[in-house]
XYZ file of C-alpha atoms in Angstrom:
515
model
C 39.715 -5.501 15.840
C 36.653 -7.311 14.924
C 33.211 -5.728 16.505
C 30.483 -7.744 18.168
C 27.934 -6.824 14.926
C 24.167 -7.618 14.477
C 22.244 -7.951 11.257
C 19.506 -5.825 10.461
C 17.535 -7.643 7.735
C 15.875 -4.673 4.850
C 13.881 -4.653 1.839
C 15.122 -2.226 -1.384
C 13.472 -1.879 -4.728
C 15.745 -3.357 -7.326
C 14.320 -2.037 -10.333
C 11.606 -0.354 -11.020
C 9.245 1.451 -14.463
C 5.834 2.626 -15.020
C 3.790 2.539 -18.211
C 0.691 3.951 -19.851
C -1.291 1.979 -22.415
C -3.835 3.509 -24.741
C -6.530 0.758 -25.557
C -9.088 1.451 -27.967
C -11.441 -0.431 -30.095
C -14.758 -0.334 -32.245
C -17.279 -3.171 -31.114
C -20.126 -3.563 -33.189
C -23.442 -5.572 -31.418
C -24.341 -9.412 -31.871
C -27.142 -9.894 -34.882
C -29.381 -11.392 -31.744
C -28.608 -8.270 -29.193
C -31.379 -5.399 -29.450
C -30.815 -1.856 -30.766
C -28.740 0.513 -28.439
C -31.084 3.772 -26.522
C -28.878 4.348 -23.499
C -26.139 3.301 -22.085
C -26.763 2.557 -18.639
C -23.329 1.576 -16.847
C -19.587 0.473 -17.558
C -17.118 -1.314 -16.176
C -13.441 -2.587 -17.135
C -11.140 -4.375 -15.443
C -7.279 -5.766 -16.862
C -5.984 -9.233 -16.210
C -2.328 -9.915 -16.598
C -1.602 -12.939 -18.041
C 2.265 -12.814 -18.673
C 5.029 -10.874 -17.505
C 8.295 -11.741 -18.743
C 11.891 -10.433 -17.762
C 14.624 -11.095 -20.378
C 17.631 -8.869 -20.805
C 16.623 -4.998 -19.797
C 13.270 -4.879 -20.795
C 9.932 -6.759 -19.499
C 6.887 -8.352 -21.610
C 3.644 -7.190 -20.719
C 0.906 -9.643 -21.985
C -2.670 -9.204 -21.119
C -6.849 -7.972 -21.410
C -8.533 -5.115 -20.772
C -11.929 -6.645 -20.408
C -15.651 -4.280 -20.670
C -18.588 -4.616 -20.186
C -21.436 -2.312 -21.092
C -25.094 -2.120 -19.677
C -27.698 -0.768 -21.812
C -31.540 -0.595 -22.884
C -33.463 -0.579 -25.781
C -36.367 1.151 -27.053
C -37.937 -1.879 -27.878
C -39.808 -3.289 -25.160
C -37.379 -0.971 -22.671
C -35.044 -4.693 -23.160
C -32.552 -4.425 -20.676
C -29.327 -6.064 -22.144
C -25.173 -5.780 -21.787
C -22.256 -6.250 -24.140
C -18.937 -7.685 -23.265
C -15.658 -8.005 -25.072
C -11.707 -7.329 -24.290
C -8.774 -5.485 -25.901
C -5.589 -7.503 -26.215
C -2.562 -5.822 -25.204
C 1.793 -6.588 -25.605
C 4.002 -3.852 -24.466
C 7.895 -4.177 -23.605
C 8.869 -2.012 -20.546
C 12.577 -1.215 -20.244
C 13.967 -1.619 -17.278
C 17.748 -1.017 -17.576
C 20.165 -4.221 -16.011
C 17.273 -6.462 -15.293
C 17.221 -10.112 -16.244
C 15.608 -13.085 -16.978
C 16.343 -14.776 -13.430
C 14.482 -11.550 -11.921
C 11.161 -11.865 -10.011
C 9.060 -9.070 -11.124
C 5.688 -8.134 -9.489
C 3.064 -5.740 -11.539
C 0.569 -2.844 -10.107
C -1.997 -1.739 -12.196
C -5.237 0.747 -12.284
C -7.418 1.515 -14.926
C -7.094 5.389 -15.195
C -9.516 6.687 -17.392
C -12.566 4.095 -19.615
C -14.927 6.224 -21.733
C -17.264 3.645 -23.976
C -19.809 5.905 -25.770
C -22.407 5.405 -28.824
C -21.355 5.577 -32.120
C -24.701 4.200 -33.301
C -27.104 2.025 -32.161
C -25.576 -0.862 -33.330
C -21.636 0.191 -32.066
C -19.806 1.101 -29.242
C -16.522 3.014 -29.260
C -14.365 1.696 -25.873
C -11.464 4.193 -25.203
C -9.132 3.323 -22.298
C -5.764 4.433 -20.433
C -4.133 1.347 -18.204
C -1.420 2.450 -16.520
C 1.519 -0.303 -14.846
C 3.914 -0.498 -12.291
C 6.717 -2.608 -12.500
C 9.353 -3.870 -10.181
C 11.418 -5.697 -8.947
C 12.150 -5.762 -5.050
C 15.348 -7.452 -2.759
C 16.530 -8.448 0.785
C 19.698 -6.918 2.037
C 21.273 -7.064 5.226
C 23.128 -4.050 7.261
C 25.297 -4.805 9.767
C 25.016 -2.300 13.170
C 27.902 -3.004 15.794
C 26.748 -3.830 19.438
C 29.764 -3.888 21.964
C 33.524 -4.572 21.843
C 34.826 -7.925 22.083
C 36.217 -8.978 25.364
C 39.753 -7.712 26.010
C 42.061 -7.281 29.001
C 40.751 -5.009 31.710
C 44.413 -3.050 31.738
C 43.328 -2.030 27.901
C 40.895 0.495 29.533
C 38.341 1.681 27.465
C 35.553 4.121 27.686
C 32.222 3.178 25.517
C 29.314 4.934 24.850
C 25.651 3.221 23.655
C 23.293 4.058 21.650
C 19.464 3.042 21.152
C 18.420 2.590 17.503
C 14.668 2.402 16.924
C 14.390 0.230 13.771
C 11.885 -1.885 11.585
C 13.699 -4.936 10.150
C 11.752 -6.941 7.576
C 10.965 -10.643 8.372
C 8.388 -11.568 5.411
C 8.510 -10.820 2.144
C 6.538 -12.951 -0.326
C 3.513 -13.343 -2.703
C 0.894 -15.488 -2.332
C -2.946 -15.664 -3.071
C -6.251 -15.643 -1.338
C -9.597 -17.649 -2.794
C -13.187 -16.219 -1.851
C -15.885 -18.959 -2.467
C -19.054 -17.632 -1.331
C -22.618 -18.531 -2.620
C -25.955 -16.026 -2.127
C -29.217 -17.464 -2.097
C -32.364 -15.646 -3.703
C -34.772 -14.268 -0.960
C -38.382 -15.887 -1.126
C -39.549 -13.037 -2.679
C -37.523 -12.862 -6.041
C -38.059 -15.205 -8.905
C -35.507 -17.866 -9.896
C -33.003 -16.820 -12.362
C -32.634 -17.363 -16.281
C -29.645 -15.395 -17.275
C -27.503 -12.970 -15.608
C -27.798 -8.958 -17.291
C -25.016 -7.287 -14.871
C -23.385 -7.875 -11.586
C -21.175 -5.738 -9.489
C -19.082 -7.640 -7.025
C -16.702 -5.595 -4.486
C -14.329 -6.636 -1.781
C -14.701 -4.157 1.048
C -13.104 -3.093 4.325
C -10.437 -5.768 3.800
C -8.288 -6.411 6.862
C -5.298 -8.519 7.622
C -3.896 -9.335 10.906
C -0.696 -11.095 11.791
C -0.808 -14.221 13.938
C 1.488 -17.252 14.612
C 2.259 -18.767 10.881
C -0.388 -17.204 9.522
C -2.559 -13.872 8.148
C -5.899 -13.837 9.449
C -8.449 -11.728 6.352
C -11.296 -10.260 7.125
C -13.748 -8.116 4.880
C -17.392 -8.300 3.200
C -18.193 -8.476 -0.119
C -20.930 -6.520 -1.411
C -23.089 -7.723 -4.799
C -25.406 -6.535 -7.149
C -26.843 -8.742 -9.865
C -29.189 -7.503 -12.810
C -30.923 -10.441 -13.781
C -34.071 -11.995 -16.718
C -35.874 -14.187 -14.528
C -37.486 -17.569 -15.378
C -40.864 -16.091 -15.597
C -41.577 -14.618 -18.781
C -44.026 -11.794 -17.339
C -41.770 -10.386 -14.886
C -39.225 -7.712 -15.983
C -35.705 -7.283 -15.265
C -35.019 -8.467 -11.398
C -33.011 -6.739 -8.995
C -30.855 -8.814 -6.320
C -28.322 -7.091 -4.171
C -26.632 -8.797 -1.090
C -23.627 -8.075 1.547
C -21.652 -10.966 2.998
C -18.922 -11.233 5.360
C -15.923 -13.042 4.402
C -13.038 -14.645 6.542
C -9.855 -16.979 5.988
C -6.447 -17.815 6.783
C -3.420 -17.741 4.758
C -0.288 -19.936 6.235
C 2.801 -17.962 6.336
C 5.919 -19.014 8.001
C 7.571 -17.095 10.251
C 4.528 -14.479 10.882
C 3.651 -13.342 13.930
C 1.085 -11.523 16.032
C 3.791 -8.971 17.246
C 4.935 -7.698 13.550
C 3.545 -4.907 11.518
C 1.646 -5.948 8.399
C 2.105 -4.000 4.934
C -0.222 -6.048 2.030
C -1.276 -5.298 -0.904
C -3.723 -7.096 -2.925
C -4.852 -7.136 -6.365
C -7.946 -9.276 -8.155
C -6.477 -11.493 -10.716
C -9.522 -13.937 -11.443
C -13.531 -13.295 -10.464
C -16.424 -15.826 -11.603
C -19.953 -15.775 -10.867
C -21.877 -18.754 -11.755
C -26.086 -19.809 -11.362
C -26.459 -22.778 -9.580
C -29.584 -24.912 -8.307
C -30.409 -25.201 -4.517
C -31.682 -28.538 -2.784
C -35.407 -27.906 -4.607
C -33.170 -28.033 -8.125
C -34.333 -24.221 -8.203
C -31.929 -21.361 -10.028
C -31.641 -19.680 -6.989
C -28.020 -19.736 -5.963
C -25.159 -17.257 -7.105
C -21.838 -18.645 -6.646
C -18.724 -16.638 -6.484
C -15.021 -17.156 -6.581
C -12.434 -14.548 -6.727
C -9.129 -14.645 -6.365
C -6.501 -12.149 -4.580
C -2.940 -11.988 -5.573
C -1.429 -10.691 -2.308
C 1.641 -8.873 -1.662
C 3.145 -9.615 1.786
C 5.365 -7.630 3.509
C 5.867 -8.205 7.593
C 8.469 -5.883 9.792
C 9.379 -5.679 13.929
C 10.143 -2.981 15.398
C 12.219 -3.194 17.955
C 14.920 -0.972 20.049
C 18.352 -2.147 19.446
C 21.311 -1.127 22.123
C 24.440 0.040 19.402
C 28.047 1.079 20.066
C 28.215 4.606 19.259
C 31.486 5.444 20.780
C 34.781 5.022 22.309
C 37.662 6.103 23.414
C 40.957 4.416 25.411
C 42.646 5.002 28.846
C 45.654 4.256 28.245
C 45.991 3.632 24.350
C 44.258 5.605 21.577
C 41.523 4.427 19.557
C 40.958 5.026 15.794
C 37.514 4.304 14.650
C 36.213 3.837 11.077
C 32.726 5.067 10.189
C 30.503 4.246 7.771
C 26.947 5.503 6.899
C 24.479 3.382 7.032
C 20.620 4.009 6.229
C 17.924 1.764 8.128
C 14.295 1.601 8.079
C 12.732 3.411 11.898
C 9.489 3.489 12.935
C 6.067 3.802 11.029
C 4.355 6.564 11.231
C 0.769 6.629 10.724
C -1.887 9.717 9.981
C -5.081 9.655 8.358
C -7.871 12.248 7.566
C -11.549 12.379 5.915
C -12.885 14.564 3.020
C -16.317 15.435 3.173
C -17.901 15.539 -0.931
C -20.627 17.342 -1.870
C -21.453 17.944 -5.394
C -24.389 19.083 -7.470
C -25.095 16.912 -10.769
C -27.318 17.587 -13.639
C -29.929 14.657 -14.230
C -31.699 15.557 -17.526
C -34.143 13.452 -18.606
C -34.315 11.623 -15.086
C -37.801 11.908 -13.441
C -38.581 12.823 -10.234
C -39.874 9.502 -8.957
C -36.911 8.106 -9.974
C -35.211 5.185 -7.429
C -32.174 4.793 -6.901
C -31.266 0.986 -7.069
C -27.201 0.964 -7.409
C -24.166 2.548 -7.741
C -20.249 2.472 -8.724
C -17.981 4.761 -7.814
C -14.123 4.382 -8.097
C -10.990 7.134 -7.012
C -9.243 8.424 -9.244
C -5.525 9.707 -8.032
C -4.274 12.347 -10.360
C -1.353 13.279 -8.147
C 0.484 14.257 -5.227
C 2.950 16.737 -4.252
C 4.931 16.698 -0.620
C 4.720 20.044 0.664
C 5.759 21.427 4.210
C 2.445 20.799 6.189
C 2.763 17.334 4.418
C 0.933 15.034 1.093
C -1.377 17.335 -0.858
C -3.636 15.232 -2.982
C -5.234 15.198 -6.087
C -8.165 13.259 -7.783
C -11.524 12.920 -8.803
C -14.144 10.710 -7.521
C -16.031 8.781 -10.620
C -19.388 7.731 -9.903
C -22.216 5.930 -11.794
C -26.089 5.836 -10.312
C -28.316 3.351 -11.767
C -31.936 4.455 -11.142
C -35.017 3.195 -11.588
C -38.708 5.206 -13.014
C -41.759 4.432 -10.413
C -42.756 1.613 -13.025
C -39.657 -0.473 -12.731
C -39.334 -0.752 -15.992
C -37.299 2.089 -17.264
C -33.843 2.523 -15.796
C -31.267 5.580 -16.228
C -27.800 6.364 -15.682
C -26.566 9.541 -13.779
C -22.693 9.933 -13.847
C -20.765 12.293 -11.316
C -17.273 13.485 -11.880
C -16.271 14.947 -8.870
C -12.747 16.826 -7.926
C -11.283 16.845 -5.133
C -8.198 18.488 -3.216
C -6.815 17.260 -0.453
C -4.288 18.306 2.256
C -2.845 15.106 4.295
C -1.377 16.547 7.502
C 1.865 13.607 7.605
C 3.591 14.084 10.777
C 7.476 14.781 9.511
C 6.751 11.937 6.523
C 8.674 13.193 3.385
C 8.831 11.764 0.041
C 11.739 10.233 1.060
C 9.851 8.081 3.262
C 8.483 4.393 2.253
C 4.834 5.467 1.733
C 1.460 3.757 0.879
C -1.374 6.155 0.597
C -5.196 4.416 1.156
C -8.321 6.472 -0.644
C -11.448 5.010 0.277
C -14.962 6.274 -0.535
C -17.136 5.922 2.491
C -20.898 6.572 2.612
C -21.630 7.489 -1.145
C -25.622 8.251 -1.572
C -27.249 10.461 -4.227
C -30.767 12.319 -3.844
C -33.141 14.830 -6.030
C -36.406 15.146 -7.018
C -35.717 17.823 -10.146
C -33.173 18.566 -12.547
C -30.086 18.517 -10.188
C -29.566 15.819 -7.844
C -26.831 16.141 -5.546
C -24.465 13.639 -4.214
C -22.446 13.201 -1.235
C -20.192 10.993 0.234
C -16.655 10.790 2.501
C -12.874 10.370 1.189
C -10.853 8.509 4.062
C -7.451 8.627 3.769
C -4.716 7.415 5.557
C -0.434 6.670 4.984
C 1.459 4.713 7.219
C 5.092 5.180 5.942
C 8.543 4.078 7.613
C 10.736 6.759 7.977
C 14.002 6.701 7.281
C 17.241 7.396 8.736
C 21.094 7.687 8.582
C 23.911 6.612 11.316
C 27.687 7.447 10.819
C 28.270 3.659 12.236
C 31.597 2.029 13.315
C 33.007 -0.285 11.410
C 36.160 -0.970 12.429
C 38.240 0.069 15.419
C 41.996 -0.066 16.176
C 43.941 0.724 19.396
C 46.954 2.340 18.458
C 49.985 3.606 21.200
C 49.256 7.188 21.894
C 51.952 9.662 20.644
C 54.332 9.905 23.084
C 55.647 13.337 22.915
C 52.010 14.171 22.780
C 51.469 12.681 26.179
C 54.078 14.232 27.876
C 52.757 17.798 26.865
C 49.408 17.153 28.218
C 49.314 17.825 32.195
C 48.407 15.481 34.276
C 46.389 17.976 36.559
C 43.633 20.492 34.672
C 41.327 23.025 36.044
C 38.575 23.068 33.434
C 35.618 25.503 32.675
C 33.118 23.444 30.588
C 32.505 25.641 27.536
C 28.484 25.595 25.685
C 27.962 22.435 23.936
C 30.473 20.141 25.848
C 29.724 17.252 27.051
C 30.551 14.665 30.001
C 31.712 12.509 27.116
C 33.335 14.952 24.879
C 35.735 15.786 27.957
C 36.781 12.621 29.082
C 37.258 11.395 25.742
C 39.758 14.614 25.464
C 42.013 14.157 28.177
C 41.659 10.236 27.873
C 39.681 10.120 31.616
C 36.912 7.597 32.279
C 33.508 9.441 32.742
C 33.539 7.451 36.756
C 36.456 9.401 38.090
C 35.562 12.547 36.423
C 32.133 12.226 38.206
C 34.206 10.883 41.461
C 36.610 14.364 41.494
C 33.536 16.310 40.984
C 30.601 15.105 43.232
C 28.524 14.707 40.014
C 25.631 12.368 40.383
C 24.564 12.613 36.830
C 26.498 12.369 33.371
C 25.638 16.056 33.298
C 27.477 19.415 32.788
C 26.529 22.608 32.431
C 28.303 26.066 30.581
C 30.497 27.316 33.007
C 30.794 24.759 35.196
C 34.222 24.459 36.609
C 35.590 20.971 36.878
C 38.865 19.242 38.199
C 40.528 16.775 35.584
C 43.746 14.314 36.840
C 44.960 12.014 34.350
């Protein structure tokens, strides 16, 4: 007999591999680029520009670009070096192919660029990738029996699932355009030394057809200004940002899981209405990974049994995505660093700071965490014209209390670095800051589900053995169910011979049972 069924629409990863790529090079300095005193700051960042599926492997095609801050001797020049380290790898990912859409992760683990002399650079780096490959599937949950003749007689028993069925899954992209104006008070610009542009506190809300974003950015540039007397300039701003993307079929009522990544960020100099080299102008773009689920309670047959004919049921067990769970915490750092050679006057004038996840292990009381927060300080001696680095390489171990979430459980961890600030006036100068951390995570779960039922005549000789008249003593662990679906008696006239008001028994209760 076919069942009344209803889909419930899931997301799986398909296939899935993870990489590490060593990236090293030797750069030597332009003929026109000052001799090298100190290094001052770093940065690198990878850009993907291929990614290939053929038969059972993937081709990886991209740049790990640096960039390295510095200052000379000579004149205390303030100056930076760029380049980028091509890179091809082929990731195997066993039965994939060519017709696959394949999405990337990727973090810059570890970037050490040191001195080899003053006219080279060693760059050392470890990228590491995530591959995969993700799909829809449906699962199929019955609801009720089809209609059938009332003399068929049949007992049914519900069930409330809570479940999260997907009902978005794409990729798509996000464009900041934002431009920052010079104060009054800061000369127009030449040439830009450094910047540092972040995307912060980053928030996406579902509503109708479209993903509302909200965030800041926050920017530091280094920059020579136009006038020749002036040293290095200092310009630091922080903007809100806001957009839309469209999206069919979102809604304000779903829960949103995205992911972003920066694939592409300019900053260019631009003239203001005086024709004045005031105006920074960025654009960045996000490659966003959209996921969008319901949750919702949905009413399932769990159960039957006949009156007057038996009833074979076929089970099956399905898995299904429940309800997110959310849990969060905060880490408070404190950590004393060494600052030779920095003076006591020093100012501080910017920093960098990026987490670095070493691992986690699921334990009973839930995710323990490990990492280290990497930090770079760029201060500034009470003439502003000598700048130094302090670096920070802090550990940390964390404990995230998860509510029941096991590694089972569709996870995404958050690490954010809240409140960073660094202070000293000797040889140590210590630095502080918060880890927030938080995992929402949709547990899962498992359901011995009917698939298929069939009404069968009950054996005969069977039937005549049972009497049709039974004093009963309910034993521990029946149930109002359990006994009528024994002697083939609907729950109402069990609960009709024995005054009960409620589809509740007790041990020892003694009950009267006519067939």
């Amino acid at each position: 007999m076919e069942l009344e069924k209803r889909k419930i629409y899931m997301d799986r990863m398909k296939y899935k591999a993870g990489t590490q790529i060593a990236l090293e090079d030797d750069r030597n300095l332009q003929d026109n680029k000052p001799d090298i005193a100190r290094v001052l700051g770093q940065k690198g960042y990878i850009r993907l520009e291929e990614l290939k599926p053929a038969a059972d492997h993937v081709t990886m095609r991209g740049k790990l670009h640096y960039r390295v801050l510095y200052q000379s001797d000579e004149d205390q020049e303030i100056c930076s070096v760029d380049g980028s380290i091509p890179f091809e790898e082929q990731v195997h990912m066993d039965g994939i192919g060519a017709e696959e859409l394949v999405q990337a992760r990727w973090e810059l683990e570890d970037m050490t660029i040191g001195m080899i002399n003053s006219r080279k650079l060693s760059i050392q780096a470890v990228a590491c990738f995530e591959l995969f490959a993700e799909e829809l599937y449906e699962e199929e949950v019955p609801v009720s029996l089809p209609e059938m003749p009332r003399e068929t007689g049949v007992e049914c028993r519900k069930q409330t699932l809570d479940t999260a069925g997907i009902t978005v899954l794409k990729k798509d992209i996000f464009r900041v355009r934002e431009e920052m104006e010079l104060p009054q008070s800061c000369p127009n610009i030449s040439s830009l030394i450094w910047e540092d542009v972040e995307l912060s506190a980053l928030e996406f809300r579902a509503v109708e057809e479209k993903i509302l974003v909200k965030g800041e950015v926050k920017a530091f540039f280094l920059y020579v200004p136009q006038s020749e007397e002036a040293g290095a300039q200092v310009f630091s701003t922080t903007i809100p940002v806001s957009g839309a993307v469209d999206c069919q079929g979102c809604m304000e009522d779903l829960i949103t899981d995205i992911r972003y990544q920066v694939s592409q960020q300019e900053v260019e100099i631009q003239e203001d209405f005086d024709g004045e080299r005031r105006v920074l102008s960025l654009e960045m773009v996000l490659d966003l990974y959209i996921k969008m689920y319901r949750e919702e309670k949905i009413e399932i047959l769990a159960d039957c049994y006949g009156l007057q004919k038996e009833v074979r049921l076929e089970r099956q067990e399905t898995e299904y995505r429940t309800k997110m769970v959310r849990c969060a915490g905060k880490y408070r750092l404190a950590e004393e660093v060494p600052a030779e050679g920095v003076p006591a006057g020093a100012k501080l004038i910017h920093y960098q700071a990026s987490v670095q996840r070493e691992g986690q292990t699921q334990t009973d009381e839930g995710v323990e965490i490990l990492g280290a927060v990497e930090a770079d300080f760029l201060l500034q001696d009470e003439t502003d014209k000598k700048f130094y680095r302090l670096h920070a390489g802090i550990p940390f171990k964390y404990l995230l209390e998860t509510s029941g979430i096991t590694a089972a459980d569709f996870g995404n961890l958050k690490i954010c670095l809240e409140n960073l600030a660094v202070a000293g006036t000797g040889e140590n100068w210590e630095v502080k800051g918060i880890l927030s951390f938080e995992m929402s995570a949709f547990r899962r779960a498992k359901e011995e589900m009917i698939r298929e039922i069939e009404f069968v005549e009950p054996d005969t000789e069977k039937y005549k053995k049972t009497p049709g008249m039974v004093g009963y003593v309910v034993r521990s662990g029946d149930s109002l169910w359990d006994i009528g679906k024994r002697y083939m008696v609907s729950l109402e006239s069990l609960k009709e011979m024995n005054h009960l008001s409620k589809d509740e028994v007790h041990a020892g209760d003694k009950m009267l049972i006519i067939r």
